[in-house]
Amino acid sequence: MTGRSFVIAIDGPAAAGKGTLARRLADHFGYALLDTGLLYRAVGRRVLDRGGNPSDPLAAGAAARALRPENLDDPRLRLDEAAGAASKVAAIPEVRAALLDFQRGFAAHPPDGKRGAVLDGRDIGTHVCPNADAKIFVTASVEVRAERRVKELRERGLDVIPSAVLQDMKERDARDSSRSIAPLVAAADAFVLDTSSLDADGVFAAALQYVALRNPTGA
Ligand code: DC
């Protein structure tokens, strides 16, 4: 890669549509994509697999330092068990510190010579890449997000209780937003995109319009 990497930071709560948007923007611009939630899920999964407690700083810190890129390919990381453990390890400072260098390195030097990177998570625009060229905070009401999650799980053939999914979503939101380190909050200079009444195409169009203003050359 020649020149500085163009960085797009996408943050927001679970099931707001961050992942889909991040993938579409990365494809559109030919940028590298990093789903940072997967890092926390892999740390949580590793602790569980070793019979540890995801809230234990020693176990979680060791799991974060031992994390290897191949750990991110585990299909179990998509399941709610890993998500629950992720939101616990994510509150531990040692874990966040161990994952910070990897995320910053990815943004500054995207793999495969790509000219830019899209990172999606909770604290990308506020902590990981405070100087990102474009910052989007994707959100939606907790009810809409829980509904989307129920639909997604049913499409995967899973039997779900909507009220339990809503409750779980509220608990995760509370943990992500109230933790003392890198809580979920929109960066002051982020473009806030409420997706409650938009479909994926509408979200992409709105985001693209914003990014184009930040990146007039399309570089
Ligand atoms: O986006 P996700 O559901 O895969 O994230 C899993 C958990 O990881 C979520 O509870 C919040 C945490 N997380 C975080 O604290 N910081 C990030 N940059 C990404 C995810």
Coordinates of C-alpha atoms and ligand atoms in Angstrom, one line a residue:
M1 CA 0.0 0.0 0.0
T2 CA 1.2 3.5 -0.8
G3 CA 0.0 6.5 1.2
R4 CA -2.1 6.5 4.4
S5 CA -4.8 4.0 4.9
F6 CA -8.4 5.4 4.7
V7 CA -10.2 4.2 7.9
I8 CA -13.9 3.8 8.3
A9 CA -15.0 3.2 11.9
I10 CA -18.5 1.7 12.5
D11 CA -19.8 1.4 16.0
G12 CA -23.2 0.7 17.6
P13 CA -25.1 -1.8 19.7
A14 CA -25.8 -5.5 18.8
A15 CA -28.1 -6.2 15.8
A16 CA -28.2 -2.6 14.7
G17 CA -27.0 -3.6 11.2
K18 CA -23.2 -2.7 11.7
G19 CA -21.9 -6.0 10.3
T20 CA -23.9 -5.9 7.1
L21 CA -23.1 -2.2 6.5
A22 CA -19.4 -2.8 7.3
R23 CA -19.2 -5.6 4.7
R24 CA -21.0 -3.6 2.0
L25 CA -18.7 -0.6 2.5
A26 CA -15.6 -2.7 2.5
D27 CA -16.7 -4.5 -0.7
H28 CA -17.7 -1.2 -2.4
F29 CA -14.4 0.6 -1.7
G30 CA -12.2 -2.6 -1.9
Y31 CA -11.1 -2.1 1.7
A32 CA -10.1 -4.7 4.3
L33 CA -12.8 -5.6 6.9
L34 CA -12.3 -6.4 10.6
D35 CA -15.3 -7.4 12.7
T36 CA -13.8 -6.5 16.1
G37 CA -16.6 -8.2 18.0
L38 CA -15.2 -11.5 16.8
L39 CA -12.0 -10.8 18.7
Y40 CA -13.9 -10.5 22.0
R41 CA -16.1 -13.5 21.1
A42 CA -12.9 -15.6 20.5
V43 CA -11.5 -14.5 23.8
G44 CA -14.8 -15.4 25.6
R45 CA -14.9 -18.7 23.8
R46 CA -11.4 -19.6 24.7
V47 CA -12.0 -18.9 28.4
L48 CA -15.2 -21.1 28.3
D49 CA -13.3 -23.9 26.5
R50 CA -10.8 -23.9 29.3
G51 CA -13.5 -24.2 31.9
G52 CA -12.8 -20.6 33.1
N53 CA -15.0 -17.7 34.1
P54 CA -15.2 -14.9 31.4
S55 CA -15.4 -12.3 34.2
D56 CA -12.1 -13.5 35.7
P57 CA -9.4 -10.9 34.6
L58 CA -6.6 -13.4 34.9
A59 CA -8.2 -16.1 32.7
A60 CA -9.6 -13.5 30.2
G61 CA -6.3 -11.5 30.0
A62 CA -4.3 -14.7 29.3
A63 CA -6.9 -15.8 26.6
A64 CA -6.6 -12.4 24.9
R65 CA -2.8 -12.5 24.8
A66 CA -2.9 -16.1 23.4
L67 CA -5.4 -15.2 20.7
R68 CA -4.3 -16.2 17.1
P69 CA -6.0 -15.2 13.8
E70 CA -7.0 -18.8 13.2
N71 CA -9.1 -18.7 16.4
L72 CA -11.5 -16.3 14.6
D73 CA -12.7 -19.0 12.1
D74 CA -14.6 -21.0 14.8
P75 CA -18.3 -21.2 13.7
R76 CA -19.3 -21.3 17.4
L77 CA -18.3 -17.6 17.7
R78 CA -21.6 -16.7 16.1
L79 CA -23.7 -18.3 18.9
D80 CA -25.2 -16.4 21.8
E81 CA -23.0 -18.3 24.3
A82 CA -19.9 -16.7 22.8
A83 CA -21.7 -13.3 22.6
G84 CA -22.5 -13.5 26.3
A85 CA -19.0 -14.4 27.3
A86 CA -17.7 -11.7 24.9
S87 CA -19.6 -8.9 26.7
K88 CA -18.0 -10.1 30.0
V89 CA -14.4 -10.3 28.8
A90 CA -14.9 -6.9 27.0
A91 CA -15.3 -5.2 30.3
I92 CA -11.8 -6.2 31.4
P93 CA -9.0 -3.7 30.8
E94 CA -6.3 -6.3 30.2
V95 CA -8.4 -7.8 27.5
R96 CA -9.0 -4.5 25.7
A97 CA -5.3 -3.5 26.0
A98 CA -4.2 -6.9 24.5
L99 CA -6.6 -6.5 21.5
L100 CA -5.8 -2.8 20.9
D101 CA -2.5 -3.2 19.0
F102 CA -3.9 -5.8 16.7
Q103 CA -6.9 -3.5 15.8
R104 CA -4.7 -0.4 15.3
G105 CA -2.2 -2.3 13.2
F106 CA -5.0 -3.6 11.0
A107 CA -6.4 -0.1 10.5
A108 CA -3.0 1.5 9.7
H109 CA -1.7 -1.4 7.5
P110 CA -4.6 -3.3 6.1
P111 CA -3.8 -6.8 4.8
D112 CA -3.3 -7.7 1.1
G113 CA -2.1 -4.2 0.3
K114 CA -5.7 -2.7 0.6
R115 CA -5.9 1.1 0.6
G116 CA -8.2 1.3 3.5
A117 CA -9.9 -0.6 6.3
V118 CA -13.4 -0.8 7.8
L119 CA -13.5 -1.8 11.4
D120 CA -16.8 -2.4 13.2
G121 CA -17.3 -2.7 16.9
R122 CA -18.2 -0.6 19.9
D123 CA -15.3 1.7 20.5
I124 CA -13.6 2.1 17.2
G125 CA -14.4 5.8 16.6
T126 CA -13.8 6.7 20.3
H127 CA -10.8 4.6 21.3
V128 CA -9.3 2.3 18.7
C129 CA -9.2 4.8 15.8
P130 CA -10.1 8.2 17.2
N131 CA -8.6 9.8 14.0
A132 CA -10.6 7.6 11.6
D133 CA -11.5 9.4 8.4
A134 CA -15.2 8.4 8.6
K135 CA -17.1 7.4 11.7
I136 CA -20.6 6.0 11.6
F137 CA -22.6 5.1 14.7
V138 CA -25.3 2.7 13.7
T139 CA -28.2 2.3 16.0
A140 CA -31.9 1.2 16.3
S141 CA -34.4 0.7 19.1
V142 CA -33.8 -2.3 21.3
E143 CA -37.2 -3.7 20.2
V144 CA -36.3 -3.5 16.5
R145 CA -32.9 -5.1 17.2
A146 CA -34.4 -7.9 19.2
E147 CA -36.9 -8.6 16.4
R148 CA -34.1 -8.8 13.8
R149 CA -32.2 -11.1 16.0
V150 CA -35.3 -13.4 16.4
K151 CA -35.7 -13.5 12.7
E152 CA -32.1 -14.3 12.1
L153 CA -32.1 -17.1 14.6
R154 CA -35.3 -18.6 13.2
E155 CA -33.8 -18.5 9.7
R156 CA -31.0 -20.6 11.1
G157 CA -33.6 -23.1 12.2
L158 CA -33.3 -22.3 15.9
D159 CA -36.2 -22.3 18.3
V160 CA -36.3 -18.9 20.1
I161 CA -38.5 -17.1 22.7
P162 CA -38.8 -13.5 21.6
S163 CA -39.1 -12.1 25.2
A164 CA -35.9 -13.9 26.2
V165 CA -34.1 -12.5 23.2
L166 CA -35.3 -9.0 24.1
Q167 CA -34.2 -9.5 27.7
D168 CA -30.8 -10.8 26.6
M169 CA -30.3 -7.8 24.3
K170 CA -31.2 -5.3 27.1
E171 CA -28.7 -7.0 29.4
R172 CA -26.0 -6.9 26.8
D173 CA -26.7 -3.3 26.0
A174 CA -26.5 -2.4 29.7
R175 CA -23.2 -4.2 30.1
D176 CA -21.7 -2.6 27.0
S177 CA -22.9 0.9 27.8
S178 CA -22.3 1.0 31.5
R179 CA -18.8 -0.5 31.8
S180 CA -16.2 1.9 33.0
I181 CA -13.7 1.2 30.2
A182 CA -14.5 2.1 26.6
P183 CA -18.3 2.1 27.0
L184 CA -20.5 2.0 24.0
V185 CA -21.1 5.6 23.1
A186 CA -21.1 7.5 19.8
A187 CA -18.0 9.6 19.1
A188 CA -18.8 13.3 19.2
D189 CA -17.8 13.5 15.5
A190 CA -19.7 10.4 14.3
F191 CA -22.5 10.3 11.8
V192 CA -25.4 8.8 13.8
L193 CA -27.5 6.5 11.6
D194 CA -30.8 5.2 13.1
T195 CA -31.7 2.1 11.1
S196 CA -35.0 1.4 12.9
S197 CA -37.1 2.2 9.8
L198 CA -34.5 1.4 7.1
D199 CA -33.7 -1.7 5.2
A200 CA -30.1 -2.8 4.4
D201 CA -30.1 -0.9 1.1
G202 CA -31.4 2.3 2.8
V203 CA -28.7 2.0 5.4
F204 CA -26.0 1.5 2.8
A205 CA -27.2 4.4 0.7
A206 CA -27.2 6.8 3.7
A207 CA -23.7 5.7 4.8
L208 CA -22.3 5.9 1.3
Q209 CA -23.5 9.5 1.0
Y210 CA -21.7 10.4 4.3
V211 CA -18.5 8.6 3.4
A212 CA -18.4 10.2 0.0
L213 CA -18.3 13.6 1.7
R214 CA -15.4 12.5 3.8
N215 CA -13.6 10.9 0.9
P216 CA -14.4 13.0 -2.1
T217 CA -11.8 11.3 -4.4
G218 CA -13.2 7.8 -3.7
A219 CA -9.6 6.8 -2.8
Ligands
DC1 O1 -20.6 -7.1 17.9 P1 -20.6 -8.4 18.7 O2 -22.0 -8.9 19.1 O3 -19.9 -9.5 18.0 O4 -19.8 -8.1 20.0 C1 -19.6 -9.0 21.0 C2 -19.3 -8.3 22.3 O5 -18.0 -7.8 22.3 C3 -20.2 -7.2 22.7 O6 -20.9 -7.5 23.9 C4 -19.4 -6.0 23.0 C5 -18.0 -6.4 22.8 N1 -17.2 -5.6 21.9 C6 -16.5 -4.5 22.5 O7 -16.6 -4.3 23.7 N2 -15.7 -3.7 21.7 C7 -15.7 -3.9 20.4 N3 -14.9 -3.1 19.6 C8 -16.4 -5.0 19.8 C9 -17.2 -5.8 20.6

